[in-house]
Amino acid sequence: LPDWCAQNYKTPEDVPGKTYWGRGYIQLTWHYNYIDASKGLYGDDRLANSPEQVAKDEDTAWAVSFWFWRDRVRSDPGVQAGNFGASINKINGGLECRGSAQDKAKKRYTMYKAVLPIFAPGETPKEAGCYN
């Protein structure tokens, strides 16, 4: 998988010898996200120079995931309205909402519907914001 990812998540901006495929609990991908997360969390580019930190260090994995949610996902009006599809769209919309992997987004929503009553009894799941 890392070899496939290294070929498919490649940009001219990458640090030579480094790959920027999904790491962390919200699978941070692409060089620009590693740069932005690093600057947002540490004020420097350490994660772009050493992206493997996100996979190897538990605190970094959580920090990057919280950063991504706060800076890239949470402020979306659809997410604020509780639309589960809107969160998928902000996290992986290019592949799962507008691309060839809409079945994955639908599966995520099915799992969400199954666990929502445990975490928020009485809450009605809202699917909108991704493939619909």
CSV table of N, CA, C and O in Angstrom, one decimal:
chain,number,residue,atom,x,y,z
A,1,LEU,N,0.8,-1.2,0.0
A,1,LEU,CA,0.0,0.0,0.0
A,1,LEU,C,0.9,1.3,0.0
A,1,LEU,O,0.6,2.2,-0.8
A,2,PRO,N,1.9,1.4,0.8
A,2,PRO,CA,2.7,2.6,0.8
A,2,PRO,C,3.3,2.9,-0.6
A,2,PRO,O,3.3,4.1,-1.0
A,3,ASP,N,3.7,1.9,-1.4
A,3,ASP,CA,4.2,2.1,-2.7
A,3,ASP,C,3.1,2.7,-3.6
A,3,ASP,O,3.3,3.6,-4.4
A,4,TRP,N,1.9,2.1,-3.6
A,4,TRP,CA,0.7,2.7,-4.4
A,4,TRP,C,0.4,4.1,-4.0
A,4,TRP,O,0.3,5.0,-4.8
A,5,CYS,N,0.4,4.3,-2.7
A,5,CYS,CA,0.1,5.7,-2.2
A,5,CYS,C,1.2,6.7,-2.6
A,5,CYS,O,0.9,7.8,-2.9
A,6,ALA,N,2.5,6.2,-2.5
A,6,ALA,CA,3.6,7.1,-2.9
A,6,ALA,C,3.4,7.6,-4.4
A,6,ALA,O,3.8,8.7,-4.7
A,7,GLN,N,2.9,6.7,-5.2
A,7,GLN,CA,2.7,7.1,-6.6
A,7,GLN,C,1.5,7.9,-6.8
A,7,GLN,O,1.4,8.8,-7.7
A,8,ASN,N,0.4,7.7,-6.1
A,8,ASN,CA,-0.9,8.3,-6.3
A,8,ASN,C,-1.1,9.6,-5.5
A,8,ASN,O,-2.0,10.4,-5.8
A,9,TYR,N,-0.2,9.9,-4.5
A,9,TYR,CA,-0.4,11.1,-3.7
A,9,TYR,C,0.9,11.9,-3.9
A,9,TYR,O,1.4,12.5,-2.9
A,10,LYS,N,1.4,12.0,-5.1
A,10,LYS,CA,2.6,12.7,-5.4
A,10,LYS,C,2.4,14.1,-6.0
A,10,LYS,O,1.5,14.2,-6.9
A,11,THR,N,3.1,15.1,-5.6
A,11,THR,CA,3.1,16.4,-6.2
A,11,THR,C,4.5,17.0,-6.4
A,11,THR,O,5.4,16.5,-5.8
A,12,PRO,N,4.6,17.9,-7.3
A,12,PRO,CA,6.0,18.5,-7.5
A,12,PRO,C,6.5,19.2,-6.2
A,12,PRO,O,7.7,19.4,-6.1
A,13,GLU,N,5.7,19.6,-5.3
A,13,GLU,CA,6.1,20.3,-4.1
A,13,GLU,C,6.6,19.3,-3.0
A,13,GLU,O,7.2,19.8,-2.0
A,14,ASP,N,6.5,18.0,-3.2
A,14,ASP,CA,6.9,17.1,-2.2
A,14,ASP,C,8.4,17.2,-1.9
A,14,ASP,O,9.2,17.5,-2.7
A,15,VAL,N,8.8,17.0,-0.6
A,15,VAL,CA,10.2,16.9,-0.2
A,15,VAL,C,10.7,15.6,-0.8
A,15,VAL,O,10.1,14.6,-0.7
A,16,PRO,N,11.8,15.7,-1.5
A,16,PRO,CA,12.4,14.5,-2.1
A,16,PRO,C,12.5,13.3,-1.1
A,16,PRO,O,13.0,13.5,0.0
A,17,GLY,N,12.0,12.1,-1.5
A,17,GLY,CA,12.1,11.0,-0.7
A,17,GLY,C,11.0,10.8,0.3
A,17,GLY,O,10.9,9.8,1.0
A,18,LYS,N,10.1,11.8,0.4
A,18,LYS,CA,9.0,11.7,1.3
A,18,LYS,C,7.7,11.5,0.6
A,18,LYS,O,7.5,11.9,-0.5
A,19,THR,N,6.7,10.8,1.3
A,19,THR,CA,5.4,10.6,0.7
A,19,THR,C,4.3,11.1,1.7
A,19,THR,O,4.5,11.2,2.9
A,20,TYR,N,3.2,11.5,1.1
A,20,TYR,CA,2.2,12.2,1.9
A,20,TYR,C,0.8,11.6,1.8
A,20,TYR,O,-0.2,12.2,1.5
A,21,TRP,N,0.8,10.3,2.0
A,21,TRP,CA,-0.4,9.5,2.0
A,21,TRP,C,-1.0,9.5,3.4
A,21,TRP,O,-0.5,10.0,4.3
A,22,GLY,N,-2.2,9.0,3.5
A,22,GLY,CA,-3.0,9.1,4.7
A,22,GLY,C,-2.4,8.6,6.0
A,22,GLY,O,-2.1,7.4,6.1
A,23,ARG,N,-2.3,9.5,6.9
A,23,ARG,CA,-1.8,9.1,8.2
A,23,ARG,C,-2.6,9.9,9.3
A,23,ARG,O,-3.1,11.0,9.0
A,24,GLY,N,-2.7,9.4,10.5
A,24,GLY,CA,-3.4,10.0,11.5
A,24,GLY,C,-4.9,9.5,11.5
A,24,GLY,O,-5.2,8.6,10.7
A,25,TYR,N,-5.6,9.9,12.4
A,25,TYR,CA,-7.0,9.4,12.6
A,25,TYR,C,-8.0,9.9,11.6
A,25,TYR,O,-9.1,9.4,11.4
A,26,ILE,N,-7.7,11.0,11.0
A,26,ILE,CA,-8.5,11.5,9.8
A,26,ILE,C,-7.6,11.5,8.6
A,26,ILE,O,-7.5,12.5,7.8
A,27,GLN,N,-6.7,10.5,8.5
A,27,GLN,CA,-5.9,10.2,7.3
A,27,GLN,C,-5.5,11.5,6.5
A,27,GLN,O,-5.9,11.7,5.4
A,28,LEU,N,-4.6,12.2,7.1
A,28,LEU,CA,-4.0,13.4,6.4
A,28,LEU,C,-3.3,13.0,5.2
A,28,LEU,O,-2.4,12.1,5.2
A,29,THR,N,-3.6,13.6,4.0
A,29,THR,CA,-2.9,13.3,2.8
A,29,THR,C,-2.5,14.6,2.1
A,29,THR,O,-3.0,15.7,2.5
A,30,TRP,N,-1.6,14.5,1.1
A,30,TRP,CA,-1.1,15.5,0.3
A,30,TRP,C,-0.2,16.5,1.1
A,30,TRP,O,-0.4,16.8,2.2
A,31,HIS,N,0.9,16.8,0.4
A,31,HIS,CA,1.9,17.7,0.9
A,31,HIS,C,1.4,19.0,1.5
A,31,HIS,O,1.7,19.4,2.6
A,32,TYR,N,0.5,19.6,0.8
A,32,TYR,CA,-0.1,20.9,1.3
A,32,TYR,C,-0.8,20.8,2.6
A,32,TYR,O,-0.7,21.7,3.5
A,33,ASN,N,-1.4,19.6,2.9
A,33,ASN,CA,-2.1,19.4,4.2
A,33,ASN,C,-1.0,19.2,5.3
A,33,ASN,O,-1.2,19.7,6.4
A,34,TYR,N,0.0,18.5,5.0
A,34,TYR,CA,1.1,18.3,5.9
A,34,TYR,C,1.8,19.6,6.3
A,34,TYR,O,2.1,19.9,7.5
A,35,ILE,N,2.0,20.5,5.3
A,35,ILE,CA,2.6,21.8,5.5
A,35,ILE,C,1.6,22.6,6.4
A,35,ILE,O,2.1,23.2,7.4
A,36,ASP,N,0.4,22.7,6.0
A,36,ASP,CA,-0.6,23.5,6.8
A,36,ASP,C,-0.8,23.0,8.2
A,36,ASP,O,-0.8,23.8,9.1
A,37,ALA,N,-0.8,21.7,8.4
A,37,ALA,CA,-1.0,21.1,9.7
A,37,ALA,C,0.3,21.5,10.5
A,37,ALA,O,0.2,21.9,11.7
A,38,SER,N,1.4,21.3,9.9
A,38,SER,CA,2.7,21.6,10.7
A,38,SER,C,2.8,23.1,11.1
A,38,SER,O,3.1,23.4,12.2
A,39,LYS,N,2.4,24.0,10.1
A,39,LYS,CA,2.5,25.4,10.5
A,39,LYS,C,1.4,25.7,11.5
A,39,LYS,O,1.7,26.5,12.4
A,40,GLY,N,0.2,25.1,11.4
A,40,GLY,CA,-0.8,25.4,12.4
A,40,GLY,C,-0.5,24.9,13.8
A,40,GLY,O,-0.9,25.5,14.8
A,41,LEU,N,0.1,23.7,13.8
A,41,LEU,CA,0.4,23.1,15.1
A,41,LEU,C,1.8,23.6,15.7
A,41,LEU,O,1.9,23.7,17.0
A,42,TYR,N,2.8,23.7,14.9
A,42,TYR,CA,4.1,23.9,15.4
A,42,TYR,C,4.8,25.2,14.9
A,42,TYR,O,5.9,25.6,15.4
A,43,GLY,N,4.2,25.9,13.9
A,43,GLY,CA,4.8,27.1,13.4
A,43,GLY,C,6.0,26.8,12.5
A,43,GLY,O,6.7,27.8,12.2
A,44,ASP,N,6.1,25.6,12.0
A,44,ASP,CA,7.2,25.3,11.1
A,44,ASP,C,6.8,24.2,10.1
A,44,ASP,O,5.6,23.9,10.1
A,45,ASP,N,7.7,23.6,9.4
A,45,ASP,CA,7.4,22.6,8.4
A,45,ASP,C,7.9,21.2,8.8
A,45,ASP,O,8.1,20.4,7.9
A,46,ARG,N,8.0,20.9,10.0
A,46,ARG,CA,8.5,19.6,10.5
A,46,ARG,C,7.7,18.4,9.9
A,46,ARG,O,8.3,17.4,9.7
A,47,LEU,N,6.4,18.5,9.8
A,47,LEU,CA,5.6,17.4,9.3
A,47,LEU,C,5.8,17.1,7.8
A,47,LEU,O,5.7,16.0,7.4
A,48,ALA,N,6.1,18.2,7.1
A,48,ALA,CA,6.4,18.0,5.7
A,48,ALA,C,7.8,17.4,5.5
A,48,ALA,O,8.0,16.6,4.6
A,49,ASN,N,8.7,17.7,6.4
A,49,ASN,CA,10.0,17.1,6.3
A,49,ASN,C,10.1,15.7,6.9
A,49,ASN,O,11.0,14.9,6.5
A,50,SER,N,9.1,15.4,7.7
A,50,SER,CA,9.1,14.1,8.4
A,50,SER,C,7.7,13.6,8.6
A,50,SER,O,7.2,13.5,9.7
A,51,PRO,N,7.0,13.3,7.4
A,51,PRO,CA,5.5,13.0,7.5
A,51,PRO,C,5.3,11.7,8.3
A,51,PRO,O,4.2,11.5,8.9
A,52,GLU,N,6.3,10.8,8.4
A,52,GLU,CA,6.1,9.6,9.1
A,52,GLU,C,5.8,9.8,10.6
A,52,GLU,O,5.3,8.9,11.3
A,53,GLN,N,6.1,11.0,11.1
A,53,GLN,CA,5.8,11.3,12.5
A,53,GLN,C,4.3,11.2,12.8
A,53,GLN,O,3.9,10.8,13.9
A,54,VAL,N,3.5,11.4,11.8
A,54,VAL,CA,2.0,11.4,12.0
A,54,VAL,C,1.6,9.9,12.3
A,54,VAL,O,0.7,9.7,13.1
A,55,ALA,N,2.3,9.0,11.7
A,55,ALA,CA,2.0,7.6,11.9
A,55,ALA,C,2.7,7.0,13.1
A,55,ALA,O,2.2,6.1,13.8
A,56,LYS,N,3.9,7.5,13.5
A,56,LYS,CA,4.7,6.9,14.5
A,56,LYS,C,4.4,7.5,15.9
A,56,LYS,O,4.7,6.8,16.9
A,57,ASP,N,3.9,8.7,16.0
A,57,ASP,CA,3.8,9.3,17.3
A,57,ASP,C,2.3,9.5,17.6
A,57,ASP,O,1.6,10.3,16.8
A,58,GLU,N,1.8,8.9,18.6
A,58,GLU,CA,0.4,9.0,19.0
A,58,GLU,C,-0.1,10.4,19.2
A,58,GLU,O,-1.2,10.8,18.7
A,59,ASP,N,0.7,11.2,19.9
A,59,ASP,CA,0.3,12.6,20.2
A,59,ASP,C,0.2,13.4,18.9
A,59,ASP,O,-0.8,14.2,18.7
A,60,THR,N,1.1,13.2,18.0
A,60,THR,CA,1.1,13.9,16.7
A,60,THR,C,-0.1,13.4,15.9
A,60,THR,O,-0.8,14.3,15.2
A,61,ALA,N,-0.4,12.1,15.9
A,61,ALA,CA,-1.6,11.6,15.1
A,61,ALA,C,-2.9,12.3,15.6
A,61,ALA,O,-3.7,12.7,14.8
A,62,TRP,N,-3.0,12.4,16.9
A,62,TRP,CA,-4.2,13.0,17.4
A,62,TRP,C,-4.2,14.5,17.1
A,62,TRP,O,-5.2,15.1,16.7
A,63,ALA,N,-3.1,15.2,17.3
A,63,ALA,CA,-3.0,16.6,17.1
A,63,ALA,C,-3.4,17.0,15.7
A,63,ALA,O,-4.1,17.9,15.4
A,64,VAL,N,-2.8,16.2,14.7
A,64,VAL,CA,-3.1,16.5,13.3
A,64,VAL,C,-4.6,16.3,13.0
A,64,VAL,O,-5.2,17.0,12.3
A,65,SER,N,-5.2,15.2,13.6
A,65,SER,CA,-6.6,14.9,13.4
A,65,SER,C,-7.5,16.0,13.9
A,65,SER,O,-8.4,16.5,13.3
A,66,PHE,N,-7.2,16.5,15.1
A,66,PHE,CA,-8.0,17.6,15.7
A,66,PHE,C,-7.8,18.9,14.9
A,66,PHE,O,-8.7,19.6,14.7
A,67,TRP,N,-6.5,19.1,14.5
A,67,TRP,CA,-6.3,20.3,13.7
A,67,TRP,C,-7.1,20.2,12.4
A,67,TRP,O,-7.7,21.2,12.0
A,68,PHE,N,-7.1,19.1,11.7
A,68,PHE,CA,-7.8,19.0,10.4
A,68,PHE,C,-9.3,19.2,10.6
A,68,PHE,O,-9.9,19.9,9.9
A,69,TRP,N,-9.9,18.6,11.7
A,69,TRP,CA,-11.3,18.8,12.0
A,69,TRP,C,-11.6,20.3,12.2
A,69,TRP,O,-12.5,20.8,11.7
A,70,ARG,N,-10.8,20.9,13.1
A,70,ARG,CA,-11.0,22.3,13.4
A,70,ARG,C,-10.9,23.2,12.3
A,70,ARG,O,-11.7,24.1,12.0
A,71,ASP,N,-9.8,23.0,11.5
A,71,ASP,CA,-9.5,24.0,10.4
A,71,ASP,C,-10.1,23.7,9.1
A,71,ASP,O,-10.2,24.6,8.2
A,72,ARG,N,-10.4,22.4,8.8
A,72,ARG,CA,-10.8,22.1,7.5
A,72,ARG,C,-12.3,21.6,7.4
A,72,ARG,O,-12.9,21.6,6.3
A,73,VAL,N,-12.8,21.1,8.5
A,73,VAL,CA,-14.1,20.4,8.5
A,73,VAL,C,-15.2,21.2,9.3
A,73,VAL,O,-16.3,21.5,8.7
A,74,ARG,N,-15.0,21.4,10.5
A,74,ARG,CA,-16.0,21.9,11.4
A,74,ARG,C,-16.7,23.2,11.0
A,74,ARG,O,-17.9,23.3,11.3
A,75,SER,N,-16.1,24.1,10.4
A,75,SER,CA,-16.7,25.4,10.0
A,75,SER,C,-17.7,25.3,8.8
A,75,SER,O,-18.4,26.2,8.6
A,76,ASP,N,-17.7,24.2,8.1
A,76,ASP,CA,-18.6,24.0,7.0
A,76,ASP,C,-20.1,24.1,7.5
A,76,ASP,O,-20.4,23.5,8.4
A,77,PRO,N,-20.9,24.9,6.8
A,77,PRO,CA,-22.3,25.1,7.2
A,77,PRO,C,-23.1,23.7,7.3
A,77,PRO,O,-23.9,23.5,8.2
A,78,GLY,N,-22.8,22.8,6.3
A,78,GLY,CA,-23.4,21.5,6.3
A,78,GLY,C,-23.0,20.7,7.5
A,78,GLY,O,-23.9,20.0,8.1
A,79,VAL,N,-21.8,20.8,7.9
A,79,VAL,CA,-21.3,20.0,9.1
A,79,VAL,C,-21.9,20.6,10.3
A,79,VAL,O,-22.4,19.9,11.2
A,80,GLN,N,-22.0,22.0,10.4
A,80,GLN,CA,-22.6,22.7,11.5
A,80,GLN,C,-24.1,22.3,11.6
A,80,GLN,O,-24.6,22.3,12.7
A,81,ALA,N,-24.7,22.0,10.5
A,81,ALA,CA,-26.2,21.6,10.5
A,81,ALA,C,-26.4,20.2,10.8
A,81,ALA,O,-27.5,19.7,10.9
A,82,GLY,N,-25.3,19.4,11.0
A,82,GLY,CA,-25.4,18.0,11.4
A,82,GLY,C,-25.5,17.1,10.3
A,82,GLY,O,-25.9,15.9,10.4
A,83,ASN,N,-25.2,17.5,9.1
A,83,ASN,CA,-25.3,16.6,7.9
A,83,ASN,C,-24.0,15.8,7.8
A,83,ASN,O,-22.9,16.3,7.5
A,84,PHE,N,-24.2,14.5,8.0
A,84,PHE,CA,-23.0,13.6,8.0
A,84,PHE,C,-22.3,13.6,6.7
A,84,PHE,O,-21.1,13.6,6.6
A,85,GLY,N,-23.1,13.6,5.6
A,85,GLY,CA,-22.4,13.7,4.3
A,85,GLY,C,-21.5,14.9,4.1
A,85,GLY,O,-20.5,14.8,3.4
A,86,ALA,N,-21.9,16.0,4.7
A,86,ALA,CA,-21.0,17.2,4.6
A,86,ALA,C,-19.6,17.0,5.2
A,86,ALA,O,-18.6,17.4,4.7
A,87,SER,N,-19.6,16.2,6.3
A,87,SER,CA,-18.3,15.9,6.9
A,87,SER,C,-17.5,15.0,6.0
A,87,SER,O,-16.3,15.2,5.8
A,88,ILE,N,-18.1,14.0,5.4
A,88,ILE,CA,-17.4,13.1,4.4
A,88,ILE,C,-16.9,14.0,3.3
A,88,ILE,O,-15.7,13.8,2.8
A,89,ASN,N,-17.7,14.9,2.8
A,89,ASN,CA,-17.3,15.8,1.7
A,89,ASN,C,-16.1,16.6,2.0
A,89,ASN,O,-15.2,16.7,1.2
A,90,LYS,N,-16.0,17.1,3.2
A,90,LYS,CA,-14.9,17.9,3.6
A,90,LYS,C,-13.6,17.1,3.8
A,90,LYS,O,-12.5,17.5,3.6
A,91,ILE,N,-13.8,15.8,4.2
A,91,ILE,CA,-12.6,15.0,4.5
A,91,ILE,C,-12.1,14.3,3.3
A,91,ILE,O,-10.9,14.2,3.0
A,92,ASN,N,-13.0,13.7,2.5
A,92,ASN,CA,-12.6,12.9,1.4
A,92,ASN,C,-13.5,13.0,0.2
A,92,ASN,O,-13.8,12.1,-0.6
A,93,GLY,N,-14.1,14.2,0.0
A,93,GLY,CA,-15.1,14.4,-1.0
A,93,GLY,C,-14.7,14.2,-2.4
A,93,GLY,O,-15.5,13.7,-3.2
A,94,GLY,N,-13.5,14.5,-2.8
A,94,GLY,CA,-13.0,14.2,-4.2
A,94,GLY,C,-13.2,12.8,-4.6
A,94,GLY,O,-13.5,12.5,-5.8
A,95,LEU,N,-13.0,11.9,-3.7
A,95,LEU,CA,-13.1,10.5,-4.0
A,95,LEU,C,-14.4,9.9,-3.7
A,95,LEU,O,-15.0,9.1,-4.5
A,96,GLU,N,-15.0,10.2,-2.5
A,96,GLU,CA,-16.2,9.6,-2.0
A,96,GLU,C,-17.5,10.3,-2.4
A,96,GLU,O,-18.5,9.7,-2.3
A,97,CYS,N,-17.4,11.6,-2.7
A,97,CYS,CA,-18.7,12.3,-3.0
A,97,CYS,C,-18.8,12.6,-4.5
A,97,CYS,O,-19.9,12.5,-5.0
A,98,ARG,N,-17.7,12.9,-5.1
A,98,ARG,CA,-17.8,13.2,-6.5
A,98,ARG,C,-17.0,12.2,-7.4
A,98,ARG,O,-16.9,12.4,-8.6
A,99,GLY,N,-16.3,11.3,-6.8
A,99,GLY,CA,-15.5,10.3,-7.5
A,99,GLY,C,-16.1,9.0,-7.6
A,99,GLY,O,-17.3,8.8,-7.5
A,100,SER,N,-15.2,8.0,-7.9
A,100,SER,CA,-15.7,6.6,-8.1
A,100,SER,C,-15.9,5.8,-6.9
A,100,SER,O,-16.3,4.7,-7.0
A,101,ALA,N,-15.8,6.4,-5.7
A,101,ALA,CA,-15.9,5.6,-4.4
A,101,ALA,C,-17.1,6.0,-3.6
A,101,ALA,O,-17.1,6.0,-2.4
A,102,GLN,N,-18.2,6.4,-4.3
A,102,GLN,CA,-19.4,6.8,-3.5
A,102,GLN,C,-19.9,5.7,-2.7
A,102,GLN,O,-20.6,5.9,-1.7
A,103,ASP,N,-19.7,4.4,-3.1
A,103,ASP,CA,-20.1,3.3,-2.3
A,103,ASP,C,-19.5,3.3,-0.9
A,103,ASP,O,-20.1,2.9,0.1
A,104,LYS,N,-18.2,3.8,-0.8
A,104,LYS,CA,-17.6,4.0,0.5
A,104,LYS,C,-18.3,5.0,1.4
A,104,LYS,O,-18.5,4.8,2.6
A,105,ALA,N,-18.7,6.1,0.8
A,105,ALA,CA,-19.4,7.1,1.6
A,105,ALA,C,-20.8,6.6,2.0
A,105,ALA,O,-21.2,6.8,3.2
A,106,LYS,N,-21.4,5.8,1.2
A,106,LYS,CA,-22.7,5.2,1.6
A,106,LYS,C,-22.5,4.2,2.7
A,106,LYS,O,-23.3,4.2,3.7
A,107,LYS,N,-21.4,3.5,2.7
A,107,LYS,CA,-21.1,2.5,3.8
A,107,LYS,C,-20.8,3.3,5.1
A,107,LYS,O,-21.2,2.9,6.1
A,108,ARG,N,-20.1,4.4,5.0
A,108,ARG,CA,-19.8,5.2,6.2
A,108,ARG,C,-21.1,5.7,6.8
A,108,ARG,O,-21.3,5.7,8.0
A,109,TYR,N,-22.0,6.1,6.0
A,109,TYR,CA,-23.3,6.6,6.5
A,109,TYR,C,-24.1,5.5,7.2
A,109,TYR,O,-24.7,5.6,8.2
A,110,THR,N,-24.1,4.3,6.6
A,110,THR,CA,-24.7,3.1,7.2
A,110,THR,C,-24.1,2.8,8.5
A,110,THR,O,-24.9,2.6,9.5
A,111,MET,N,-22.8,2.9,8.7
A,111,MET,CA,-22.2,2.6,10.0
A,111,MET,C,-22.6,3.8,11.0
A,111,MET,O,-22.8,3.5,12.1
A,112,TYR,N,-22.6,5.0,10.5
A,112,TYR,CA,-22.9,6.1,11.3
A,112,TYR,C,-24.4,5.9,11.9
A,112,TYR,O,-24.6,6.2,13.1
A,113,LYS,N,-25.3,5.5,11.0
A,113,LYS,CA,-26.7,5.3,11.5
A,113,LYS,C,-26.7,4.2,12.6
A,113,LYS,O,-27.5,4.3,13.5
A,114,ALA,N,-25.8,3.2,12.5
A,114,ALA,CA,-25.8,2.2,13.5
A,114,ALA,C,-25.3,2.6,14.8
A,114,ALA,O,-25.8,2.2,15.9
A,115,VAL,N,-24.3,3.5,14.8
A,115,VAL,CA,-23.7,3.9,16.1
A,115,VAL,C,-24.3,5.2,16.7
A,115,VAL,O,-24.2,5.4,17.9
A,116,LEU,N,-25.0,6.0,15.9
A,116,LEU,CA,-25.6,7.2,16.4
A,116,LEU,C,-26.5,7.0,17.6
A,116,LEU,O,-26.4,7.8,18.6
A,117,PRO,N,-27.4,6.0,17.6
A,117,PRO,CA,-28.3,5.9,18.7
A,117,PRO,C,-27.5,5.6,20.1
A,117,PRO,O,-28.0,5.9,21.1
A,118,ILE,N,-26.3,5.1,20.0
A,118,ILE,CA,-25.5,4.8,21.2
A,118,ILE,C,-25.0,6.1,21.7
A,118,ILE,O,-25.0,6.3,23.0
A,119,PHE,N,-24.5,7.0,20.9
A,119,PHE,CA,-23.9,8.2,21.3
A,119,PHE,C,-24.9,9.3,21.5
A,119,PHE,O,-24.6,10.2,22.3
A,120,ALA,N,-26.0,9.3,20.7
A,120,ALA,CA,-26.9,10.4,20.8
A,120,ALA,C,-28.4,9.8,20.6
A,120,ALA,O,-29.0,10.0,19.6
A,121,PRO,N,-28.9,9.2,21.7
A,121,PRO,CA,-30.2,8.6,21.6
A,121,PRO,C,-31.2,9.6,21.2
A,121,PRO,O,-31.2,10.7,21.7
A,122,GLY,N,-32.1,9.3,20.3
A,122,GLY,CA,-33.2,10.2,19.9
A,122,GLY,C,-32.8,11.1,18.8
A,122,GLY,O,-33.6,11.8,18.2
A,123,GLU,N,-31.5,11.2,18.4
A,123,GLU,CA,-31.0,12.0,17.3
A,123,GLU,C,-31.3,11.4,16.0
A,123,GLU,O,-31.1,10.2,15.8
A,124,THR,N,-31.8,12.1,15.0
A,124,THR,CA,-32.1,11.6,13.7
A,124,THR,C,-30.9,11.9,12.8
A,124,THR,O,-30.4,13.0,12.7
A,125,PRO,N,-30.4,10.8,12.2
A,125,PRO,CA,-29.2,11.0,11.3
A,125,PRO,C,-29.6,11.8,10.0
A,125,PRO,O,-30.7,11.6,9.5
A,126,LYS,N,-28.7,12.6,9.6
A,126,LYS,CA,-28.9,13.4,8.4
A,126,LYS,C,-27.8,13.0,7.4
A,126,LYS,O,-26.6,13.2,7.6
A,127,GLU,N,-28.2,12.5,6.2
A,127,GLU,CA,-27.3,12.0,5.2
A,127,GLU,C,-26.8,13.1,4.3
A,127,GLU,O,-25.7,12.9,3.8
A,128,ALA,N,-27.4,14.2,4.1
A,128,ALA,CA,-27.1,15.2,3.1
A,128,ALA,C,-25.7,15.7,3.1
A,128,ALA,O,-25.0,15.8,4.2
A,129,GLY,N,-25.2,16.1,1.9
A,129,GLY,CA,-24.0,16.8,1.8
A,129,GLY,C,-22.9,16.2,1.1
A,129,GLY,O,-21.8,16.7,0.9
A,130,CYS,N,-23.1,14.9,0.6
A,130,CYS,CA,-22.0,14.3,-0.1
A,130,CYS,C,-22.5,13.9,-1.5
A,130,CYS,O,-22.4,14.6,-2.4
A,131,TYR,N,-23.0,12.7,-1.7
A,131,TYR,CA,-23.4,12.2,-3.0
A,131,TYR,C,-24.9,12.5,-3.3
A,131,TYR,O,-25.4,12.1,-4.3
A,132,ASN,N,-25.6,13.1,-2.4
A,132,ASN,CA,-27.0,13.4,-2.6
A,132,ASN,C,-27.3,14.9,-2.5
A,132,ASN,O,-26.5,15.7,-2.2
